[in-house]
Short mmCIF file of C-alpha atoms in Angstrom, two decimals:
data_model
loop_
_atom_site.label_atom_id
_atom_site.label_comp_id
_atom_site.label_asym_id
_atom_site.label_seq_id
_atom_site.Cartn_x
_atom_site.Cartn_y
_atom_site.Cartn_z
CA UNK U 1 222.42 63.56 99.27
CA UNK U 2 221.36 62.68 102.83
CA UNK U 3 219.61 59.61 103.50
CA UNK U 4 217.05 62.04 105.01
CA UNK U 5 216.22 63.67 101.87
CA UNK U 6 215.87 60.77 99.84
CA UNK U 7 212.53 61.07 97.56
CA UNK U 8 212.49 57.58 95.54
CA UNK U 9 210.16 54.81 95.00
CA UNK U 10 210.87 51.09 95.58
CA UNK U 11 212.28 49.40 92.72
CA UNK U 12 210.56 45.89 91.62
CA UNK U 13 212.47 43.63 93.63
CA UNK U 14 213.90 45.38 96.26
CA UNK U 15 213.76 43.95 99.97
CA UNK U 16 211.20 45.62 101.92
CA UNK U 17 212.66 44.71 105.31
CA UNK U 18 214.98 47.38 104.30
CA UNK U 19 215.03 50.59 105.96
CA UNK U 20 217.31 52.15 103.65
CA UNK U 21 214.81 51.52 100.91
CA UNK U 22 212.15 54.02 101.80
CA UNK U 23 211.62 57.76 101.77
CA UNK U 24 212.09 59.46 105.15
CA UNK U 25 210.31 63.04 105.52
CA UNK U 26 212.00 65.80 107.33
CA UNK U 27 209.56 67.07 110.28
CA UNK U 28 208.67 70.46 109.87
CA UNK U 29 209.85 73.14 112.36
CA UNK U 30 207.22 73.40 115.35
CA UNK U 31 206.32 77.38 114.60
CA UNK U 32 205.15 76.14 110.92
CA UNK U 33 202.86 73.38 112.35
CA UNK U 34 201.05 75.94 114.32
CA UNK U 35 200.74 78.10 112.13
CA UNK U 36 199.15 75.22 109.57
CA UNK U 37 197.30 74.39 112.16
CA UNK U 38 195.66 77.74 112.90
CA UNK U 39 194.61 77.92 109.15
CA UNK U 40 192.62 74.85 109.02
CA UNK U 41 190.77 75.89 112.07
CA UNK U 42 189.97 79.40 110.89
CA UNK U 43 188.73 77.74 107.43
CA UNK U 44 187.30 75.28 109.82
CA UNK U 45 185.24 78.00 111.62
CA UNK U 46 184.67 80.13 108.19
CA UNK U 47 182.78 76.98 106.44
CA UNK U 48 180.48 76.74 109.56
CA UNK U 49 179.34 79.61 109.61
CA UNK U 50 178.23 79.69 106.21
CA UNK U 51 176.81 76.41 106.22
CA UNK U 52 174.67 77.89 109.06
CA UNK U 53 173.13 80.75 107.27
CA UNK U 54 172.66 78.70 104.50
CA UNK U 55 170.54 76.53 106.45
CA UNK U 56 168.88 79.33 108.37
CA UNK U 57 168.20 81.29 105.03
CA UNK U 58 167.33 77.94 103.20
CA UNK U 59 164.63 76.92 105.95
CA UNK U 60 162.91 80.72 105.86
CA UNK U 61 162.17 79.87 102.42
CA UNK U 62 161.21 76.35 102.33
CA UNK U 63 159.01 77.45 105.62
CA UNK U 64 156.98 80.15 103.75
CA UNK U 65 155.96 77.54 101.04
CA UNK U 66 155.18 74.92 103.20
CA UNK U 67 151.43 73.41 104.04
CA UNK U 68 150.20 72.69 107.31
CA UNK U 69 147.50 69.73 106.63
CA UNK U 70 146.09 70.43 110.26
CA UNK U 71 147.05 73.96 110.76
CA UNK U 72 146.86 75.80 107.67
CA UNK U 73 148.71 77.58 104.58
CA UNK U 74 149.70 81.00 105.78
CA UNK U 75 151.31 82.53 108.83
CA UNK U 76 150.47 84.99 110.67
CA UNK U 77 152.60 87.68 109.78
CA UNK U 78 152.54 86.92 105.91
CA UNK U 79 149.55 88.63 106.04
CA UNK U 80 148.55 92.06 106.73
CA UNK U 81 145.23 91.54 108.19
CA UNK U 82 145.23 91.53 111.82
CA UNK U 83 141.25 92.12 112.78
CA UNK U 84 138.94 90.06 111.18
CA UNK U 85 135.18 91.72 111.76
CA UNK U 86 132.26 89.05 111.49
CA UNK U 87 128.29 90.65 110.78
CA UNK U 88 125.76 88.11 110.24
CA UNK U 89 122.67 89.54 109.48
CA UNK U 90 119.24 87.89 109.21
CA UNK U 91 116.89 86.06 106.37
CA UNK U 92 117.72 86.82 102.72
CA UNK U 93 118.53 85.57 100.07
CA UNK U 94 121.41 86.44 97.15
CA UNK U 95 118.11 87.04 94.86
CA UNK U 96 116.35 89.41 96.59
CA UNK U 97 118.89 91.74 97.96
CA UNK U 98 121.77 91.23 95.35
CA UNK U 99 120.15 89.76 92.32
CA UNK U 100 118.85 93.49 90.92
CA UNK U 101 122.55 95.11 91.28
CA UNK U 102 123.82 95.87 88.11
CA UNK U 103 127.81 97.37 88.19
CA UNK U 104 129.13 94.73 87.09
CA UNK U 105 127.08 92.43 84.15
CA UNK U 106 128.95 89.41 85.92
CA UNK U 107 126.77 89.02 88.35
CA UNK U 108 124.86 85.89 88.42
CA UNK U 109 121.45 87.73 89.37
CA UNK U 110 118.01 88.61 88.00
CA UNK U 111 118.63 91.16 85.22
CA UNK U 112 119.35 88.99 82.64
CA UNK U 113 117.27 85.86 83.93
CA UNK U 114 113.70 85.67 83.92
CA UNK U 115 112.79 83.29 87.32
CA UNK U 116 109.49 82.51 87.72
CA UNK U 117 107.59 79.66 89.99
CA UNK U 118 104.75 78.01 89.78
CA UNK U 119 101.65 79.36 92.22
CA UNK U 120 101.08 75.80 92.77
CA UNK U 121 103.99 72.94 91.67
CA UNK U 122 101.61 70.28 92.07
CA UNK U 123 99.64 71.88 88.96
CA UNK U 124 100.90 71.47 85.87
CA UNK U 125 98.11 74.43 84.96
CA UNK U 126 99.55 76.41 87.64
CA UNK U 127 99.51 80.37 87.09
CA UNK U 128 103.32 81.85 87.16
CA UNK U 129 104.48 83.98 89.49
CA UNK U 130 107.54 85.62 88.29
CA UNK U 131 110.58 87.74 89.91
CA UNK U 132 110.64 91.70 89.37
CA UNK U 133 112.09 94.54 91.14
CA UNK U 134 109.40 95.75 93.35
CA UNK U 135 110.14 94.05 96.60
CA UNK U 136 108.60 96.08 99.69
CA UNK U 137 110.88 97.96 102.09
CA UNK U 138 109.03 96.28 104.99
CA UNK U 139 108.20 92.36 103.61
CA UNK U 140 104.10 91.49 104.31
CA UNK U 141 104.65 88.20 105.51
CA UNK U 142 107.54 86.20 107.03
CA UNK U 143 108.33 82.95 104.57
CA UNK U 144 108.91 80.25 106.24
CA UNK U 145 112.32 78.99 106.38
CA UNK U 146 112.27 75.20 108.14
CA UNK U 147 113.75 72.07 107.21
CA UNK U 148 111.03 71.23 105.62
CA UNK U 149 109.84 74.24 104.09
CA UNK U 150 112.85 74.61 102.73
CA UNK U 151 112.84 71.01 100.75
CA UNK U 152 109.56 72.02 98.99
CA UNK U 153 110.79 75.53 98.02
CA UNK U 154 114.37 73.55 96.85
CA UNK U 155 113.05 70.51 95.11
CA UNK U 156 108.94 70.80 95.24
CA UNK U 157 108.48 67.96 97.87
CA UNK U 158 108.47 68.35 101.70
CA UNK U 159 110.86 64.90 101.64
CA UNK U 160 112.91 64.93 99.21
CA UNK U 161 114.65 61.59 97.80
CA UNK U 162 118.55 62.35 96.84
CA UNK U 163 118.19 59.32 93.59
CA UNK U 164 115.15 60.87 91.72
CA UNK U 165 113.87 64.82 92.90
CA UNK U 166 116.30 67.70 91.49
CA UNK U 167 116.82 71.20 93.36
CA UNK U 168 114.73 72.87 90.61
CA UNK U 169 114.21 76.04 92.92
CA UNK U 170 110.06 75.98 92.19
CA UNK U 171 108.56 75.78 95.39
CA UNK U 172 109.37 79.40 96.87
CA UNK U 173 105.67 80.57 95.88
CA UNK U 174 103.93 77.17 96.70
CA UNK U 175 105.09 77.30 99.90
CA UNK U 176 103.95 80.72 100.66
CA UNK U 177 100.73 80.37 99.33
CA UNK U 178 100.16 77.30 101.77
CA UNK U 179 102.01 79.01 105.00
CA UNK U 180 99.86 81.61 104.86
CA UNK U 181 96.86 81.00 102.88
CA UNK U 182 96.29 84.29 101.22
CA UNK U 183 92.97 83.99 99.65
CA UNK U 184 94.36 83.36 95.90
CA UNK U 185 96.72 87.19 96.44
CA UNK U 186 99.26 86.09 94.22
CA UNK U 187 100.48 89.83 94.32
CA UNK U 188 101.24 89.04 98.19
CA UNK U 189 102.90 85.58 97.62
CA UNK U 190 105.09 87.25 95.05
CA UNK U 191 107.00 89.11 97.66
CA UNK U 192 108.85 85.73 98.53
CA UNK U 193 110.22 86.22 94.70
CA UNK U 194 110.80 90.01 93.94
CA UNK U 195 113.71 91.56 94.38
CA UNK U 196 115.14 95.08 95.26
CA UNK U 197 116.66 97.45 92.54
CA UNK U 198 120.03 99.70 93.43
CA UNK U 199 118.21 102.62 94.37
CA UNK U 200 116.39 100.52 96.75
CA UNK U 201 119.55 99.02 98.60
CA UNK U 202 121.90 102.35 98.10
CA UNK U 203 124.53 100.73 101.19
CA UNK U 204 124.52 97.36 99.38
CA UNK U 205 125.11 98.68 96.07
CA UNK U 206 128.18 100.88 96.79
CA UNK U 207 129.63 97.77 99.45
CA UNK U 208 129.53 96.08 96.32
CA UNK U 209 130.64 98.75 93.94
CA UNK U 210 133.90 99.22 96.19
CA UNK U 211 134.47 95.48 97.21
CA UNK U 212 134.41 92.08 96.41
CA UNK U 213 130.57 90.50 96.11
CA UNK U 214 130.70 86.36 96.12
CA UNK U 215 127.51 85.01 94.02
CA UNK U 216 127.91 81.83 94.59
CA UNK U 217 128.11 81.65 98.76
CA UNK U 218 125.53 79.16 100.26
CA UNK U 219 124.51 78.94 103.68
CA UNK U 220 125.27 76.18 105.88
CA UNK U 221 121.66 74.51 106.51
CA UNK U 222 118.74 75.24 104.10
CA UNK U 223 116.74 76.16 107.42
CA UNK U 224 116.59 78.42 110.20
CA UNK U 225 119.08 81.08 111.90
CA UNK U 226 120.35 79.07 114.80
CA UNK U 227 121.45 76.54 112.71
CA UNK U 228 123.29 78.21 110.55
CA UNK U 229 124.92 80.31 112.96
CA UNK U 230 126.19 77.46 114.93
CA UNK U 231 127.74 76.18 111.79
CA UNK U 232 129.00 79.53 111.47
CA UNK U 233 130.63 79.51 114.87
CA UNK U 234 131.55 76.03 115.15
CA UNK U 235 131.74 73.83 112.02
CA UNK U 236 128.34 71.62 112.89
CA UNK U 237 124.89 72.50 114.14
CA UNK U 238 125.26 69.18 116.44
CA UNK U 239 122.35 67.60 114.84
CA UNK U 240 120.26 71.19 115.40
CA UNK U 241 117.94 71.51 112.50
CA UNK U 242 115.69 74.40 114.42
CA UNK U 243 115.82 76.93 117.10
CA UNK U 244 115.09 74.65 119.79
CA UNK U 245 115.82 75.87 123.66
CA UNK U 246 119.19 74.23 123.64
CA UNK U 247 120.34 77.45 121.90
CA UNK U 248 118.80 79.53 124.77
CA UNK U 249 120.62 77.53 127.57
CA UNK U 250 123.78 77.33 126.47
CA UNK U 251 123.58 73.92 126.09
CA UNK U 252 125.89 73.25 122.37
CA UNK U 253 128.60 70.79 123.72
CA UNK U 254 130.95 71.16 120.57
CA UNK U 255 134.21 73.19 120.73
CA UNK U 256 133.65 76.75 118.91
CA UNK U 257 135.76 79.13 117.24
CA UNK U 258 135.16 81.09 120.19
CA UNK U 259 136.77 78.34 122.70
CA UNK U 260 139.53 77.56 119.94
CA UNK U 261 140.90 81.28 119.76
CA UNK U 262 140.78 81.85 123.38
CA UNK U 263 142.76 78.23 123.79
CA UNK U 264 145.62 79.87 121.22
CA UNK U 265 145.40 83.12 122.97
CA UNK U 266 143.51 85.35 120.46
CA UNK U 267 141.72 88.20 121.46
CA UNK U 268 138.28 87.82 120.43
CA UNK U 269 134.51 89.81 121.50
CA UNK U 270 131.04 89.06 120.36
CA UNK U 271 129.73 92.27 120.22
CA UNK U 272 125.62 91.66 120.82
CA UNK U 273 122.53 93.83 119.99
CA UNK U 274 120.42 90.62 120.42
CA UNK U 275 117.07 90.96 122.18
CA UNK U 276 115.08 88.00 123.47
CA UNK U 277 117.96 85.20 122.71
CA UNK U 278 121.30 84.68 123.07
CA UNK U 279 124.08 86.30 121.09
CA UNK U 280 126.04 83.47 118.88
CA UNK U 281 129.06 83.04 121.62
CA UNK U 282 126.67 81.91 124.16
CA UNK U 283 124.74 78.96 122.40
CA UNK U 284 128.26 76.71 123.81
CA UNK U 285 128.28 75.15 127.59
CA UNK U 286 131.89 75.99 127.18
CA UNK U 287 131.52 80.01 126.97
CA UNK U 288 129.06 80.08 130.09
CA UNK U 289 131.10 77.47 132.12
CA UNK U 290 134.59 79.27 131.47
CA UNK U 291 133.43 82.89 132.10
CA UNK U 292 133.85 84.26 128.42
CA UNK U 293 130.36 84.87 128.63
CA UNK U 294 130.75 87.74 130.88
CA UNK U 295 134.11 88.39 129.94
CA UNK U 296 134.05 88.51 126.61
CA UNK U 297 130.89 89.20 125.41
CA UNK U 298 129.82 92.98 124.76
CA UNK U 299 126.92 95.32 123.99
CA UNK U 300 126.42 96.80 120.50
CA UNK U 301 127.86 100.35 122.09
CA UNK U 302 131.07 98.70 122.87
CA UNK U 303 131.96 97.94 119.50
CA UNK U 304 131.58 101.66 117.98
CA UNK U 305 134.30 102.51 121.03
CA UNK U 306 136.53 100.20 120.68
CA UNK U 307 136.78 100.72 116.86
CA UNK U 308 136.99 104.47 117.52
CA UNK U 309 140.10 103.95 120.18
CA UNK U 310 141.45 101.14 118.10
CA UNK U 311 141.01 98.35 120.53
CA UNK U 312 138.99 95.67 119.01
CA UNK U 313 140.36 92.54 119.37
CA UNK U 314 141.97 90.06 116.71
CA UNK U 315 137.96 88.30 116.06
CA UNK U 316 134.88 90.54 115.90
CA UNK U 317 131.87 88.73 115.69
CA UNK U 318 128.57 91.04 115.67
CA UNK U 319 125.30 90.05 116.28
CA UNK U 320 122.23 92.30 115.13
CA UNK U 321 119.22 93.31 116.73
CA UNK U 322 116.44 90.24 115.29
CA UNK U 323 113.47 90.80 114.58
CA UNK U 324 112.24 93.88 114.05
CA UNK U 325 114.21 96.53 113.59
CA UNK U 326 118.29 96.72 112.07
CA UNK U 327 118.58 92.70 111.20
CA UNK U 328 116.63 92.71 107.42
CA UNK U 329 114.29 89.68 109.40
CA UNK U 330 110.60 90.70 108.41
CA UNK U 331 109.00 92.58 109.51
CA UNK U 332 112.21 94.56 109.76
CA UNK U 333 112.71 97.82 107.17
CA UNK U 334 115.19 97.08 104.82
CA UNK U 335 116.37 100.47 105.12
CA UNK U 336 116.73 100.20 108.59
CA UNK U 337 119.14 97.59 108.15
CA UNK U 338 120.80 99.20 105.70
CA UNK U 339 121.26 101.74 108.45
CA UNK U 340 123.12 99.55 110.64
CA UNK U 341 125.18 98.19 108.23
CA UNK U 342 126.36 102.00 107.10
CA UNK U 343 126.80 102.81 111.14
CA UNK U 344 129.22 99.55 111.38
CA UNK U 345 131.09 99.88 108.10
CA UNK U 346 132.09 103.65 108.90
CA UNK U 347 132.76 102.97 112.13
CA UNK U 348 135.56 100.74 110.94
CA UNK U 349 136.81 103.06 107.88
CA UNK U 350 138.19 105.56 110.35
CA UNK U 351 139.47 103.29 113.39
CA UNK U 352 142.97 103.16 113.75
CA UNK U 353 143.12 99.45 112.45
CA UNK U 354 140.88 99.59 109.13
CA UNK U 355 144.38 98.80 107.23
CA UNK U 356 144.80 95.98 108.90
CA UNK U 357 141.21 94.83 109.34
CA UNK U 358 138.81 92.14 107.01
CA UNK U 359 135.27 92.68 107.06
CA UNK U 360 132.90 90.70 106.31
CA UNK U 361 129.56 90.79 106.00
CA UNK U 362 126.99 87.74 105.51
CA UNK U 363 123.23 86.35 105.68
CA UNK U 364 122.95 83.74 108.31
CA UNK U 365 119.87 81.97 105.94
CA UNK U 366 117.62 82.98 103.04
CA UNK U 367 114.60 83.40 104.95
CA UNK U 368 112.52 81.39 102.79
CA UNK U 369 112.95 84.00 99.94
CA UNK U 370 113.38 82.93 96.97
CA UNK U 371 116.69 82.14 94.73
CA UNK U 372 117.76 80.46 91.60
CA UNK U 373 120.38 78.94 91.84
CA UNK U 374 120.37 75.08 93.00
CA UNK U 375 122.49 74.47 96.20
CA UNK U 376 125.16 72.06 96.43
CA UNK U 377 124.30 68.36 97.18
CA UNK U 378 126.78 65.58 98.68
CA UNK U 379 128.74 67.69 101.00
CA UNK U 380 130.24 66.45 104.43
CA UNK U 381 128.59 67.01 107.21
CA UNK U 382 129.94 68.84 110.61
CA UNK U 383 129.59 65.60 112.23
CA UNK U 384 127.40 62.19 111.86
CA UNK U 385 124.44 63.25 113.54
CA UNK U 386 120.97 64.24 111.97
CA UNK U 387 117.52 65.71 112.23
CA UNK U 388 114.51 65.12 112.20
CA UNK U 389 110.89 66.77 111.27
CA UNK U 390 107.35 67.05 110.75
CA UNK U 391 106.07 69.36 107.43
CA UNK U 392 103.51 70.90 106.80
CA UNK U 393 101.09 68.17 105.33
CA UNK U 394 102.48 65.58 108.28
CA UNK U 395 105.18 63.83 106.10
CA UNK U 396 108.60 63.16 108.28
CA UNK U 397 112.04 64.51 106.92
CA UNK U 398 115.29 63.31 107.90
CA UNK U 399 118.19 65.97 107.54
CA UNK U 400 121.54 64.22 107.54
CA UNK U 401 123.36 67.88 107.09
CA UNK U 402 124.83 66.53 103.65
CA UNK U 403 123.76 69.56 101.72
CA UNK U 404 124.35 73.60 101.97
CA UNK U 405 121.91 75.80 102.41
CA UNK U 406 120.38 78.57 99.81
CA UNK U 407 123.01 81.26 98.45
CA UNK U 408 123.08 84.64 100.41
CA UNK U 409 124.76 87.36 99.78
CA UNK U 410 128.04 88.25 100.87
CA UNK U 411 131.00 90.53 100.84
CA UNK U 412 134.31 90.77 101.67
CA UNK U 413 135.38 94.53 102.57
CA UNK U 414 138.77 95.87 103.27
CA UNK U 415 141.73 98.08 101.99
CA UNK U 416 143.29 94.69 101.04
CA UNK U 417 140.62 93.70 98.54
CA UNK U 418 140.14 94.60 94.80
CA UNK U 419 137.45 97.31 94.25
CA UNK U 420 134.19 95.95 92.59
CA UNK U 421 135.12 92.43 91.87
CA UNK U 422 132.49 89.58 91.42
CA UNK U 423 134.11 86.42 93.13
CA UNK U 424 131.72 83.36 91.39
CA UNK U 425 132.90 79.56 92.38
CA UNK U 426 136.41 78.97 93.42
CA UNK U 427 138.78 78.35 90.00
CA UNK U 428 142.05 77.53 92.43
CA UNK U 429 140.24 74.99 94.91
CA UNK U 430 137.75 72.78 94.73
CA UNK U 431 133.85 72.89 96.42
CA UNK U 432 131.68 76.32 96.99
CA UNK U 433 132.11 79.10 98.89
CA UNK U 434 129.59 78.49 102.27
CA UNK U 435 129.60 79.80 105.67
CA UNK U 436 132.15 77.48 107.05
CA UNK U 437 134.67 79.23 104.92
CA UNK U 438 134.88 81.73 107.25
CA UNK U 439 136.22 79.24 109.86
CA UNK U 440 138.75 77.89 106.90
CA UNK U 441 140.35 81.19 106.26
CA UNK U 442 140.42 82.09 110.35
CA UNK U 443 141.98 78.95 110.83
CA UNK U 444 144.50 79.31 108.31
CA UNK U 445 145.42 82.47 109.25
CA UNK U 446 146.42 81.94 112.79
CA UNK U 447 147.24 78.47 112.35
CA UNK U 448 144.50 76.53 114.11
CA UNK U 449 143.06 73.04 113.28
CA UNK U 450 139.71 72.78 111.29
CA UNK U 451 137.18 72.19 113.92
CA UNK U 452 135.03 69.62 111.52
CA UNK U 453 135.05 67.66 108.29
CA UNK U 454 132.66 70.39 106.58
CA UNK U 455 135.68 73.07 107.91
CA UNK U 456 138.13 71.21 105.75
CA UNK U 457 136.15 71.14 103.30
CA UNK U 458 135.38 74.49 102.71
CA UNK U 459 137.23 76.88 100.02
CA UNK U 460 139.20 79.67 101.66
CA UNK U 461 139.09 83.15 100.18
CA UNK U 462 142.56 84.33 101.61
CA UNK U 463 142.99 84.57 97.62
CA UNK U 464 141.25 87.42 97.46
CA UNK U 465 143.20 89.75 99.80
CA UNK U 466 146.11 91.93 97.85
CA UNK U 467 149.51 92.43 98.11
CA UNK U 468 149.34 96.17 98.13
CA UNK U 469 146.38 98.69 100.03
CA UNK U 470 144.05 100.56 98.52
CA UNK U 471 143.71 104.15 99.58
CA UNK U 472 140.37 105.29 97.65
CA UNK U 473 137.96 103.04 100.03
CA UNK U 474 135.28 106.08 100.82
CA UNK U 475 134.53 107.20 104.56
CA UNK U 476 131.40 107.63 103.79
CA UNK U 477 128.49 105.90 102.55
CA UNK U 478 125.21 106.48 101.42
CA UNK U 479 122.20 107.41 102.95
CA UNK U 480 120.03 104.51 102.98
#
């Protein structure tokens, strides 16, 4: 055998200076190292490219599960809603407009409760005044809906103190009896309690019939519209607790929904049939200052176009006619404002983009009508600031924004929602359903920060929408 080919080990004791005593391997021909060599770079290439597209495949995945603590939960194109429509009508409560329907026995109304108040709360005698289904189509008297009026209807004092008084929900009639006197007409003051029957609110009832109803949303500010629809539009009233001129100059420094969509470069219109004030979009300095005011801000006509060509933007946000007419604000007809809300809804159900468009349709504040359900206490505010005012009787009351308003009603109406369903407190998130959940679930959807604290805290209802469209929503509704 040639020393060359030797294949041995070293034996114990053997010299290992020693050339001789160690294996020498025969280099292989240059054509097989090549090809060896080619091999290992092919598997080389092979492995990287699946590691790749395991990693591309693996982040998809861990991308569609993952939580955005600033941004949100959902992008955009896990969803199939691209158009989200905003109506915020005026003054009512979940009580007097929703409390008589009667579809569905889930609902958390007046059919199976007997409410009643007291004509006066600071009598224990007191005569009761007690809810039934004979509210007028055209209310006699506008309740008052302040700050303070509000605290006496909510917890029977003008001033309420958060370690003793209780939102027992007594004061409704009280307070109307001393707003407008009434000469002992306890069938007048009643109207701030009754409610309407179906046949009364025929657009309501089949909204409700063939979408979801929540009956447990609260408004933003137990108090007036402006308010609450900053709080709607921005996350905070910026220490607002009444429709002071600020509102009609444009004068609300805080950044808007409005300012935010236009920042991430989504298409948005308010679409106004305001008429003495300003629609919602121009209570900000920023929408005057940058333009959007006249850009972006559109008559009542120009919405019933675009939805018929197919060309409303991403955000809708619609402002009625107040007070007289299509807003349900006494001494509007409630029929009339059933009216408009038939005129908007089938405008959208044969557009172009109803299957990929959420409506929704809300109360900006209850008007000073009467409900019975307590709001909820100890919520964050927008921001730190507060308000404060003189009742009725002289006392002072400090607002420090730390608790919602009363519950209105509201609906969420789409293709992508179930037909009929009652949506009562969140049982997958924490806290109520209030105005500012709007701005959660718009947020979340496109991916934008929450503009305040009472944002982020605020359940979403992106929960509700389905995986699969309906195709029995009717074109038509009924005649109101």
């Amino acid at each position: 055998m040639l020393r060359s080919e030797k294949r041995r080990l070293l034996p114990h004791g053997d010299d290992p200076t020693n050339p001789e005593d160690y294996p020498v391997h025969k280099q292989p021909p240059l054509r097989h190292s090549l090809v060896r060599s080619t091999l290992i770079t092919l598997l080389l290439l092979v492995l990287t490219i699946l590691s790749l597209l395991i990693f591309f495949f693996l982040g998809r995945v861990i991308s569609g599960h993952s939580q955005d603590s600033v941004g949100g939960t959902k992008p955009p194109a896990r969803s199939p809603i691209k158009n989200v429509v905003v109506v915020v009508q005026e003054n009512l409560s979940f009580d007097t407009f929703a409390g008589g329907l009667t579809y569905n026995a889930d609902i958390d109304g007046l059919i199976r409760t007997e409410y009643c108040n007291p004509a006066d709360i600071s009598d224990p005698d007191s005569p009761q005044v007690c809810a039934k289904p004979t509210a007028q189509d055209i209310a006699p008297d506008d309740p008052d809906h302040s700050i303070a009026g509000g605290n006496l209807q909510i917890y029977g004092t003008y001033d309420p103190n958060p370690e003793v008084d209780r939102p027992t929900m007594q004061g409704f009639v009280t307070e109307q009896v001393r707003a407008y006197g009434l000469n002992g007409n306890l069938g007048r003051a009643a109207e701030v309690i009754n409610y309407y029957p179906p046949e009364r609110v025929p657009i309501l009832n089949a909204l409700a019939e063939n979408f979801v109803l929540f009956d447990r949303w609260f408004a933003s500010v137990p108090g007036p519209t402006n308010p609450n629809r900053a709080y709607l539009t921005s996350g905070t009233s910026y220490g607002h607790g009444t429709n002071d001129p600020d509102f009609d100059s444009s004068s609300l420094p805080q950044v808007s929904i409005f300012e935010q969509l236009s920042a991430a470069g989504i298409s948005w219109i308010n679409y106004s049939n305001t008429t003495g004030f300003l629609p919602d979009a121009l209570f900000y300095s920023w929408t005057k200052i940058s333009g959007h005011g006249v850009s972006n801000v559109k008559p009542i006509d120009q919405f019933y176009k675009d939805a018929k060509a197919g060309t409303l933007p991403q955000f809708t946000w619609i402002n009625p006619e107040c007070c007289s007419f299509t807003s349900f604000h006494p001494p509007s007809p409630i029929h009339l404002g059933e009216g408009f809300l038939k005129s908007l809804y089938e405008a959208l159900r044969a557009s172009p983009q109803w299957n990929e468009t959420l409506f929704i349709l809300t109360f900006d504040e209850h008007g000073g009508f009467a409900d019975h359900v307590p709001p909820p206490e100890n919520v964050p505010a927008g921001d730190n600031l507060t308000y404060t005012e003189a009742a009725r009787d002289g006392t002072q009351t400090t607002f420090r924004f730390d608790r919602l308003g009363v519950r209105v009603p509201t609906l969420l109406i789409s293709p992508w929602v179930d037909k009929g369903f009652v949506q009562h407190r969140p049982t997958d998130q924490p806290n109520d359903f209030t105005h500012t959940s709007i701005l959660r679930y718009v947020a979340e959807l496109w991916d934008l920060p929450f503009l305040t604290p009472r944002v982020a805290w605020s359940p979403n209802f992106d929960g509700l929408i389905r995986d699969t469209i309906r195709s029995d929503t009717p074109e038509k509704l009924p005649e109101p």
